[in-house]
Coordinates of C-alpha atoms and ligand atoms in Angstrom, one line a residue:
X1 CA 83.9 126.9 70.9
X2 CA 87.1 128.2 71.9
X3 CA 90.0 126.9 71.1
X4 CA 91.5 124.5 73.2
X5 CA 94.6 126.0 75.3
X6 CA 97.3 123.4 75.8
X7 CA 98.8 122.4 79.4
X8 CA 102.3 120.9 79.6
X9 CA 102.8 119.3 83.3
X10 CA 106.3 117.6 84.5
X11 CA 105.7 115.5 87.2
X12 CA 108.4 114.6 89.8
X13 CA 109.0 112.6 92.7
X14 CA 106.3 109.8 93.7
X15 CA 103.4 107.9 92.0
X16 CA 101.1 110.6 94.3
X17 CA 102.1 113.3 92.2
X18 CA 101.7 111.1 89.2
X19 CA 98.1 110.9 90.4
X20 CA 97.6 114.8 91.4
X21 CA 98.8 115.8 88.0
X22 CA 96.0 113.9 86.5
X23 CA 93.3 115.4 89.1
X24 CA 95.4 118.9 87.8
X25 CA 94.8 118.1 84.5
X26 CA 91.4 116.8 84.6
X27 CA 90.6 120.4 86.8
X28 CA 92.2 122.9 84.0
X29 CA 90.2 121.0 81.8
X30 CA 87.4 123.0 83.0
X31 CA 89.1 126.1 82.4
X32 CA 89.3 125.0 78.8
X33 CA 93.0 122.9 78.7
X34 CA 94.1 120.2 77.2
X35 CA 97.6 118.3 78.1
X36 CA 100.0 118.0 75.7
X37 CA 103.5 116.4 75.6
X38 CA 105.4 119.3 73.8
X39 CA 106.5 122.1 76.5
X40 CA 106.9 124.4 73.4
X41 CA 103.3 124.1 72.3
X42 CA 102.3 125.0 75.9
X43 CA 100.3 128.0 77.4
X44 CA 100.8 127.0 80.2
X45 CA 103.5 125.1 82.1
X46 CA 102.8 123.4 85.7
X47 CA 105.7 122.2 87.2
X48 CA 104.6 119.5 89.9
X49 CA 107.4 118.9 92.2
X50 CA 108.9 116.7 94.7
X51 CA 110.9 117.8 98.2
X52 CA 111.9 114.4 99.7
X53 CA 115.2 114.7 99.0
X54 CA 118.5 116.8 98.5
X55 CA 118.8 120.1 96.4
X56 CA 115.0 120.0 95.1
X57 CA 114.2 123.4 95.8
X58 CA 117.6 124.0 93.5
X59 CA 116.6 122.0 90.8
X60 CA 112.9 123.6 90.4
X61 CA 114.6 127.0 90.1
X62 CA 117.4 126.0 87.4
X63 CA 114.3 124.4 85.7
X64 CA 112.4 127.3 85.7
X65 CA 115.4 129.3 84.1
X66 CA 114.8 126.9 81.1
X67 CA 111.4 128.2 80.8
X68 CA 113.1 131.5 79.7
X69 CA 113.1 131.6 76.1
X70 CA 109.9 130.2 75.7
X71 CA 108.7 133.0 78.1
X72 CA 110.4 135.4 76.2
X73 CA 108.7 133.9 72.7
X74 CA 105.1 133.9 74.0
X75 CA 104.6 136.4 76.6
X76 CA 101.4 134.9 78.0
X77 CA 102.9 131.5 78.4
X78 CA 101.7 130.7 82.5
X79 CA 104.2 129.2 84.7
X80 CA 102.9 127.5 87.9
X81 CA 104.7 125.5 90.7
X82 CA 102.7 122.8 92.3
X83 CA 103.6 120.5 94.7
X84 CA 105.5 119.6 98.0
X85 CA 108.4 122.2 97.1
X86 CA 105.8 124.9 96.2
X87 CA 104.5 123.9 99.1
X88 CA 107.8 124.7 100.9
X89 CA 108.7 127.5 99.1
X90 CA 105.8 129.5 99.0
X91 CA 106.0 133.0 97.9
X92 CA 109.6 132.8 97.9
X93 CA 109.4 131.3 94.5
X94 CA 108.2 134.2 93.2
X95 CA 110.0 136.4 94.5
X96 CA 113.5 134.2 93.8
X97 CA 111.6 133.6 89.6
X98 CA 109.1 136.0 88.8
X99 CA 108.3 135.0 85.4
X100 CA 106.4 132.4 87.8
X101 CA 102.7 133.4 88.1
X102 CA 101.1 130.7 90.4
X103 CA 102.4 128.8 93.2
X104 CA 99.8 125.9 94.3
X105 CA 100.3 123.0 97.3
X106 CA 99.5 119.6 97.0
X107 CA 96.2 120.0 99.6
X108 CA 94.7 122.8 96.7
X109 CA 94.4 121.5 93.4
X110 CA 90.5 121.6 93.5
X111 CA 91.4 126.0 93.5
X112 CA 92.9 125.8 90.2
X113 CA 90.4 127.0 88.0
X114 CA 90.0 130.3 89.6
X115 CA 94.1 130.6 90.3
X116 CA 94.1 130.5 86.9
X117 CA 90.9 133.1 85.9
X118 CA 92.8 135.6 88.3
X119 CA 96.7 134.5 86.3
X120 CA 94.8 135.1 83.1
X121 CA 93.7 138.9 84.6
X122 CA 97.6 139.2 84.9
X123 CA 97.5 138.7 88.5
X124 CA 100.0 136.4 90.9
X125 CA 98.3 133.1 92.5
X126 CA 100.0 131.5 95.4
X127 CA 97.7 128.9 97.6
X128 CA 99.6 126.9 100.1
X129 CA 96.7 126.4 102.6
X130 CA 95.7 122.8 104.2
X131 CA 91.6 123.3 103.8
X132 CA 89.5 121.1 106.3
X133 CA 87.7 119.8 103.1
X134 CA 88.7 116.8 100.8
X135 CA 90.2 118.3 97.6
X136 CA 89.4 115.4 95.5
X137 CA 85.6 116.0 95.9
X138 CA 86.1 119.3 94.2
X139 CA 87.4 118.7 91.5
X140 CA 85.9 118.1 88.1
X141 CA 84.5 114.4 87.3
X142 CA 86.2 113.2 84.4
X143 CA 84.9 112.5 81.3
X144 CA 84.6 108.7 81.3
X145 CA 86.7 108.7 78.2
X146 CA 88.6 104.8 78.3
X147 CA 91.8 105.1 79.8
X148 CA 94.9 102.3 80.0
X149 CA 94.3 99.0 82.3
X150 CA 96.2 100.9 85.2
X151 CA 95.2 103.6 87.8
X152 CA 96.3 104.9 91.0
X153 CA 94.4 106.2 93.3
X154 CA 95.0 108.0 96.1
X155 CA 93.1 107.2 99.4
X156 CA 95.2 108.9 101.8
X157 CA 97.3 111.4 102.4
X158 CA 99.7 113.0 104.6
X159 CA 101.6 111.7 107.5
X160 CA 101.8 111.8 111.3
X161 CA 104.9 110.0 111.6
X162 CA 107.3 112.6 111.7
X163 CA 110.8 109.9 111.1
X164 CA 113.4 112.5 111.9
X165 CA 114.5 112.9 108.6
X166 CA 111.2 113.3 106.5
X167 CA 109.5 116.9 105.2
X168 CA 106.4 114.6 104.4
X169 CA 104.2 115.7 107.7
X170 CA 105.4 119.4 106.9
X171 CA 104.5 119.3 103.2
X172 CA 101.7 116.8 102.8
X173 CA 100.4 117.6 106.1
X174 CA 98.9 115.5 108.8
X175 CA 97.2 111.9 108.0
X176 CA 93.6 112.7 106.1
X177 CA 92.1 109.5 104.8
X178 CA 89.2 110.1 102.4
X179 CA 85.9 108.3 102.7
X180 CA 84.5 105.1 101.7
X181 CA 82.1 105.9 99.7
X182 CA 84.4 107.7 97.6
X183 CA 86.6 105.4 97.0
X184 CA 84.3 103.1 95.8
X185 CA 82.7 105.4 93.4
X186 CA 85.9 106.4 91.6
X187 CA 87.0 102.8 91.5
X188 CA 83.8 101.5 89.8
X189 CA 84.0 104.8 87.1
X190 CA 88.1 104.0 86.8
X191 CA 86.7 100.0 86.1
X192 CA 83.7 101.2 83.9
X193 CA 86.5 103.1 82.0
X194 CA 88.4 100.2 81.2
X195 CA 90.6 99.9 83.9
X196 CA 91.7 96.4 85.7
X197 CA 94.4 96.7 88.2
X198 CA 94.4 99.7 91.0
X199 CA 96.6 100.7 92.9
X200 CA 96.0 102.4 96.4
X201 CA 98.0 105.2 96.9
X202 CA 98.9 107.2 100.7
X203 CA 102.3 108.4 102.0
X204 CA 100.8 106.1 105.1
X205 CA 98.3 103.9 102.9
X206 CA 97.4 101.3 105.4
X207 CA 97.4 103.7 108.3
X208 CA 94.2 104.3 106.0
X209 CA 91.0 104.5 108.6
X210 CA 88.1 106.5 106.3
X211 CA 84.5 106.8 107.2
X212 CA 82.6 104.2 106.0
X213 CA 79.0 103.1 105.9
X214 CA 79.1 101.6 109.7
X215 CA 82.1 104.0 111.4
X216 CA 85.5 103.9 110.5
X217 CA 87.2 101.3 108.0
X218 CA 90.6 99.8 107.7
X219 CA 92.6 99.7 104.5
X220 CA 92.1 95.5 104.4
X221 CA 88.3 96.5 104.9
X222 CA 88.5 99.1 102.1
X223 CA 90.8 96.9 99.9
X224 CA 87.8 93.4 100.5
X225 CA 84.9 95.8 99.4
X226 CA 86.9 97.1 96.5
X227 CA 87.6 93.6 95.6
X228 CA 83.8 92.8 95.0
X229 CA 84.0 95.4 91.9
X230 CA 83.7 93.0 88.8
X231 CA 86.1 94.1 86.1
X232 CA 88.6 95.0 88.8
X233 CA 91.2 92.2 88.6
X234 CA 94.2 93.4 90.4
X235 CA 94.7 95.3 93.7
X236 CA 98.3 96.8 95.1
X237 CA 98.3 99.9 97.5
X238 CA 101.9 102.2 98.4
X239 CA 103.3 103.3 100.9
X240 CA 103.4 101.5 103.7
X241 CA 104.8 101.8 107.6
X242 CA 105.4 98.6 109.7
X243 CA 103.6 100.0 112.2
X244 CA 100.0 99.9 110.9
X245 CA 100.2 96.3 108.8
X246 CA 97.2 95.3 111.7
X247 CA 96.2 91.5 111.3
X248 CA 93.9 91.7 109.1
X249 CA 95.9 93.4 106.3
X250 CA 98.0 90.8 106.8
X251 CA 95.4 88.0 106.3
X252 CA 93.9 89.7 103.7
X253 CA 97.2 88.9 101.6
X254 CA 96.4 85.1 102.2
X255 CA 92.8 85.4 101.6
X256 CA 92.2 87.6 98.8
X257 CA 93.0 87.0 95.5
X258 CA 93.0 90.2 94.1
X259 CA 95.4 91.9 96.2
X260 CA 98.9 91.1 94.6
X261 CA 101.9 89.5 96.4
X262 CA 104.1 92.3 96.3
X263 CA 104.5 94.6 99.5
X264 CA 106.8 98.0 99.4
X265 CA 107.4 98.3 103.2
X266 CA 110.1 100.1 103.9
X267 CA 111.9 100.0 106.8
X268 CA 114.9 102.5 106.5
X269 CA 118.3 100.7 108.5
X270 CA 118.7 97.6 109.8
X271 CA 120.0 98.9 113.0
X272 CA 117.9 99.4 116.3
X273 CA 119.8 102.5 117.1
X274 CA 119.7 104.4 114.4
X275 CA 115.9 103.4 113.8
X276 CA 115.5 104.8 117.5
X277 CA 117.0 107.9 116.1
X278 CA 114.9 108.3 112.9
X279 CA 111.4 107.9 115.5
X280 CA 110.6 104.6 113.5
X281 CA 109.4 103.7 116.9
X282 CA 109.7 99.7 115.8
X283 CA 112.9 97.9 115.8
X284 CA 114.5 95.6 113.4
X285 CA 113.2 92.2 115.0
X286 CA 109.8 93.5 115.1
X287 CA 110.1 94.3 111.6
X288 CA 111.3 91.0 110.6
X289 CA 108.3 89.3 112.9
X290 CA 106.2 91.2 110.5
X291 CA 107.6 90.0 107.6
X292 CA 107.1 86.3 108.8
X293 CA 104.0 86.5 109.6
X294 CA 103.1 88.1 106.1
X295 CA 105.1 85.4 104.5
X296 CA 103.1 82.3 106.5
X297 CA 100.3 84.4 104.8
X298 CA 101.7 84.1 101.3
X299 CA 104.5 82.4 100.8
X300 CA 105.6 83.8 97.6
X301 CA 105.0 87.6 98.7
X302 CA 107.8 89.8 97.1
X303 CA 109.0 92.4 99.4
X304 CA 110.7 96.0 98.4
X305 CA 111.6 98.8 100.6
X306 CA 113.2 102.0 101.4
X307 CA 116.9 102.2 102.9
X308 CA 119.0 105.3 104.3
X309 CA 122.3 105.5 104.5
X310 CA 124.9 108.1 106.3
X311 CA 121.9 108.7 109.0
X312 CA 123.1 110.7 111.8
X313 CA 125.2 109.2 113.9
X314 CA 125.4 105.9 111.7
X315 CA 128.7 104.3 112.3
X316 CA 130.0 101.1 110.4
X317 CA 128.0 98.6 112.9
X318 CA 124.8 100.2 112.3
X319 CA 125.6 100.0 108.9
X320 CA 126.6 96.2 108.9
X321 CA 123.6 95.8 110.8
X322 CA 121.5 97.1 107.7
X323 CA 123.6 94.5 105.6
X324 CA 122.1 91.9 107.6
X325 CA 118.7 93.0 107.7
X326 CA 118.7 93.1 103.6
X327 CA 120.5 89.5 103.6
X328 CA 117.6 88.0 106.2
X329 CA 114.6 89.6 104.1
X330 CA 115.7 89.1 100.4
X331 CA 114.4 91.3 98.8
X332 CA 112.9 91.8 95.3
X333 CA 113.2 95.1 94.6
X334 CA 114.3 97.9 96.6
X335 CA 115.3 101.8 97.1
X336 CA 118.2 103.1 98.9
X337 CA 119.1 106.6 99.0
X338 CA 121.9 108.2 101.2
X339 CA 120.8 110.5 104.1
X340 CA 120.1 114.3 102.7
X341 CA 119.5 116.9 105.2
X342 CA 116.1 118.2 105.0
X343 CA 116.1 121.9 106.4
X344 CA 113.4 121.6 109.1
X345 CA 112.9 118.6 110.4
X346 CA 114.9 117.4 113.5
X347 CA 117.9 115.5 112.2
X348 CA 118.5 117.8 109.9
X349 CA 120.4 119.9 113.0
X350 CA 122.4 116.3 114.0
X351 CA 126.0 116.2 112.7
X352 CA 126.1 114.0 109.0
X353 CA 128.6 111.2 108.4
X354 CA 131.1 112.5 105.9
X355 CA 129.7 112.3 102.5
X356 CA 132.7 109.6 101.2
X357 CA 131.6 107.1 104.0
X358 CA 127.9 107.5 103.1
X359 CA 128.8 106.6 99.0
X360 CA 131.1 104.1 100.0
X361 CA 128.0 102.3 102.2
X362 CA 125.6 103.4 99.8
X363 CA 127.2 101.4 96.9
X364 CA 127.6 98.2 99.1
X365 CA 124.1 98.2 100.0
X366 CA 122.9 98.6 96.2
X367 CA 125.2 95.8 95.4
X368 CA 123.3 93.8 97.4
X369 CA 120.0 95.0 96.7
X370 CA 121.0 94.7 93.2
X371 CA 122.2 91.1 93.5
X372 CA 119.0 90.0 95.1
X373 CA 116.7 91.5 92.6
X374 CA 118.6 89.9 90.1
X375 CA 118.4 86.8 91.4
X376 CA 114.6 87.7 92.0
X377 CA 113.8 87.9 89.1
X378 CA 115.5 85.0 87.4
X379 CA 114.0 82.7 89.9
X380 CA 110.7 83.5 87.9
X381 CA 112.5 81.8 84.8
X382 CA 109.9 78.8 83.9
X383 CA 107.1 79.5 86.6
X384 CA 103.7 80.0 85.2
X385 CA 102.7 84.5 85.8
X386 CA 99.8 86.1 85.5
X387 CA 100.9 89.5 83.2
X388 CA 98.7 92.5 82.6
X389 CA 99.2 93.7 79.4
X390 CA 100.2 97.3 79.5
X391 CA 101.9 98.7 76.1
X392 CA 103.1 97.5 72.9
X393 CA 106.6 96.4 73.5
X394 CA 110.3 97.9 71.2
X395 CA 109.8 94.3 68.8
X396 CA 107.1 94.3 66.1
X397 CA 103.9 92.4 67.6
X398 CA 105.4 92.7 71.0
X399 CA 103.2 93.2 74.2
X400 CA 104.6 94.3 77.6
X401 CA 102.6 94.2 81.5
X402 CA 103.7 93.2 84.9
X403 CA 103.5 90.0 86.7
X404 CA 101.9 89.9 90.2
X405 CA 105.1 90.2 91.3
X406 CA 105.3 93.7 89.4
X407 CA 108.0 92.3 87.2
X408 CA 107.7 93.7 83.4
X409 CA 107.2 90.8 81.2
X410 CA 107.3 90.8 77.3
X411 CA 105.4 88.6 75.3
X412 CA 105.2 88.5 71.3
X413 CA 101.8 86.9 70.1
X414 CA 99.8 88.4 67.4
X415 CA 96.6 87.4 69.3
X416 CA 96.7 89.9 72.3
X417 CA 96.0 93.2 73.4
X418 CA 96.2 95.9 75.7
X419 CA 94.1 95.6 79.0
X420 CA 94.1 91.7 78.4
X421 CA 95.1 89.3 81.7
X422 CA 97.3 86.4 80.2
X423 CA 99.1 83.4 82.0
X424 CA 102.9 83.7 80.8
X425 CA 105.1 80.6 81.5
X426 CA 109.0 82.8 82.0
X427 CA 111.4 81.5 79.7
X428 CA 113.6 84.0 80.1
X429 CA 115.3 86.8 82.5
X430 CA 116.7 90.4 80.7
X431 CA 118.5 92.7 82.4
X432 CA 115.1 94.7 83.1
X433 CA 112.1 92.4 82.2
X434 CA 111.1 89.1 81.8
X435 CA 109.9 87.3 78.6
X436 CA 107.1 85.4 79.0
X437 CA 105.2 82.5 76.5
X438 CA 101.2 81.8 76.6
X439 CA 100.5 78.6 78.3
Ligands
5AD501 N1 117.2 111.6 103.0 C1 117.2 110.5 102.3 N2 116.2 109.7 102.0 C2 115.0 110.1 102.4 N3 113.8 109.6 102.3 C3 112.9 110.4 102.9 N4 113.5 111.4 103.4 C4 114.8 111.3 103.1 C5 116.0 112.1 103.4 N5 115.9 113.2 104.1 C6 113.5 108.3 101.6 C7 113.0 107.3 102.6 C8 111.5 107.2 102.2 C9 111.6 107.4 100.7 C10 110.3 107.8 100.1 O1 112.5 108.5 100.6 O2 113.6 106.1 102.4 O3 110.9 105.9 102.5
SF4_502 FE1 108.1 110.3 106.0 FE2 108.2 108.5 108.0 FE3 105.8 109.6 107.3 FE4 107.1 107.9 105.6 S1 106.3 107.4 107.7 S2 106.1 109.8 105.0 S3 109.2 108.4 106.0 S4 107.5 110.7 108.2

């Protein structure tokens, strides 16, 4: 047999692209690769990139120029873009860094293999194409080798949002959701394989609606079959928009055990004018209605979300009225990111607020944010969790997972392993985890 050739892949950007570098991996594997961790043992480098915000394209390009030397030592060393900024980009890539030889968007992984015969016949491979067919059911099965005790999976993707400020529906797409039956059959082999909490991945998740075995299912249906796998233990699912949390998804975080009480639903400002301007098409009060009525549901849900700040037209009320918002939720955990004009899309030709005012709010808002996942997290000091145990921790004998609550949690006992789901009683709060004892 030939001799395995070895794949390097940096991955950028969101858990999606975590999950598409493993399909990417798992594809080249039929081409005869193996992954490896060590860029210079590579013959081939895929760099699999992320557009969302600021300067990306700029950063893939100064990366590339790093790839020099290593070009310059091994002459067939491959270089491939993937990902929303090849997607982007296109050709231009090439023509702006020729050492690249393939360019590949997120919607054709399942092409791989024969972008890469044709590289290997010293030819150039650029596929940015958005096929009518479902890329995951071309790609390779994996070899049901055991794997670590978490997964992603993605179930949908794309969006038809279009929030003024987002590339997503130009780079991912519109929203595909990918069928039931699917789903559940790489659940039960990710189970099967040792795995024990999934999480269910879409830049719109629970605008999820897939053909299922009597017409089309929601995300809580999806998410109440997948619960009936045995084995499977845990159930999360990101990204989510206010808009599509239908009542059922919302009972279903009452009612079913497996899906975890933690909910990233982002909302973006706080104020009902700029949200108007971003095409949120909700406003604050309906957001926070949404949030109560997920709360009745379960009472100790732990929210996290997305903020912009320095939106178009944001002036210091709007901003307050942000401030306000994050002080009425409490949140657990949460992202904020000052407004970066993505070329484009529509607010991207609206005038910015000057960058020192957007700093200035950004840093108040992560001081709150900060503050209340702070006190988040040491209000789990002495409350009984339920940790899965992911790694060995930095201490000899040490074990670390995440709560429900997605809160890491370190627990030294000589008697446990990976994959194992222990009840921790907190007796402590770190700057970045939790430490837990068995009860
Ligand atoms: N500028 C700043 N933040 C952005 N996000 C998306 N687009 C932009 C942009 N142009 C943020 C949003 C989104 C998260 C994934 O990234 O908060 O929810
Ligand atoms: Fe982007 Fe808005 Fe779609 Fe989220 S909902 S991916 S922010 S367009």
């Amino acid at each position: 047999m030939a001799k395995p050739k070895k794949l390097f892949i940096k991955t950028y950007g969101c858990q999606m692209n975590v999950y598409d570098s493993e399909r990417m991996a798992e594809a080249l594997g039929a081409s005869g690769y193996e992954t490896t961790a060590h860029v210079e043992d590579a013959d081939m480098i895929l760099l699999n990139t992320c557009h969302i915000r600021e300067k990306a394209a700029e950063k893939v390009y100064s990366e590339l120029g790093r790839f020099k030397p290593l070009k310059a030592a091994k002459p067939d060393l491959k270089i491939g873009v993937a990902g929303c900024v090849a997607q982007a980009e296109g050709e231009e890539i090439i023509r702006r860094q020729p050492m690249v030889d393939l360019v590949v968007g997120p919607q054709t992984y399942h092409r791989l293999p024969a972008m890469e015969a044709a590289v290997q016949q010293g030819h150039r491979a650029v596929d940015t194409d958005f096929p009518e067919d479902d890329k995951f059911e071309h790609l390779p099965k994996a070899p049901r080798a055991r794997r670590g005790p978490t997964a992603f999976l993605t179930v949908q993707e794309g969006c038809d949002k279009f929030c003024a400020f987002c590339v997503v529906p130009y780079t991912r797409g519109a929203e595909v959701s990918r069928p039931v039956a699917r789903i559940l059959a790489e659940a039960e082999d990710l189970v099967a394989r040792g795995v024990r909490e999934i999480t269910l991945l879409g830049q719109n998740v629970n605008a999820y609606h897939g053909a299922g075995s009597d017409g089309v299912w929601s995300l809580a249906r999806l998410i109440r079959e997948l619960a009936k796998i045995d084995g499977l233990a845990r159930i999360r699912f990101t990204t989510s928009h206010p808009n599509d949390m239908d009542d059922d998804l919302i009972a279903a975080h009452g009612d079913e055990p497996k899906l975890m009480p933690y909910l990233h639903l982002p909302v973006q400002s706080g104020s009902d004018r700029i949200l108007k301007a971003m095409n949120r098409k909700h406003t604050a009060e309906q957001y926070l209605r949404i949030i109560d009525r997920l709360r009745a549901a379960r009472p100790d849900l732990l929210l996290s979300g997305d903020f912009i700040v320095g939106f178009p037209g944001e002036s210091e009320t709007d901003f307050e009225d942000t401030l306000a918002l994050v002080r009425t939720v409490g949140y657990g955990q949460a992202y904020s990111f000052k407004y970066s004009a993505r070329p484009g899309t529509p607010a991207a030709e609206r005038a910015g607020v000057p960058d020192e005012v957007a700093s200035e709010r950004l840093h108040r808002l992560q001081a709150l944010l900060s503050e209340q996942q702070r006190a988040a997290q040491e209000a789990m000091v002495g409350r009984e969790v339920s940790v899965l145990l992911e790694k060995p921790g930095r201490m000899p004998g040490q074990m670390v997972g995440k709560s429900e609550y997605l809160h890491a949690v370190h627990v030294t006992d000589p008697t446990l392993g990976i994959g194992d789901l222990v009840r921790l009683k907190i007796v402590e709060s770190g700057p970045n985890s939790l430490a837990g004892r068995l009860v």
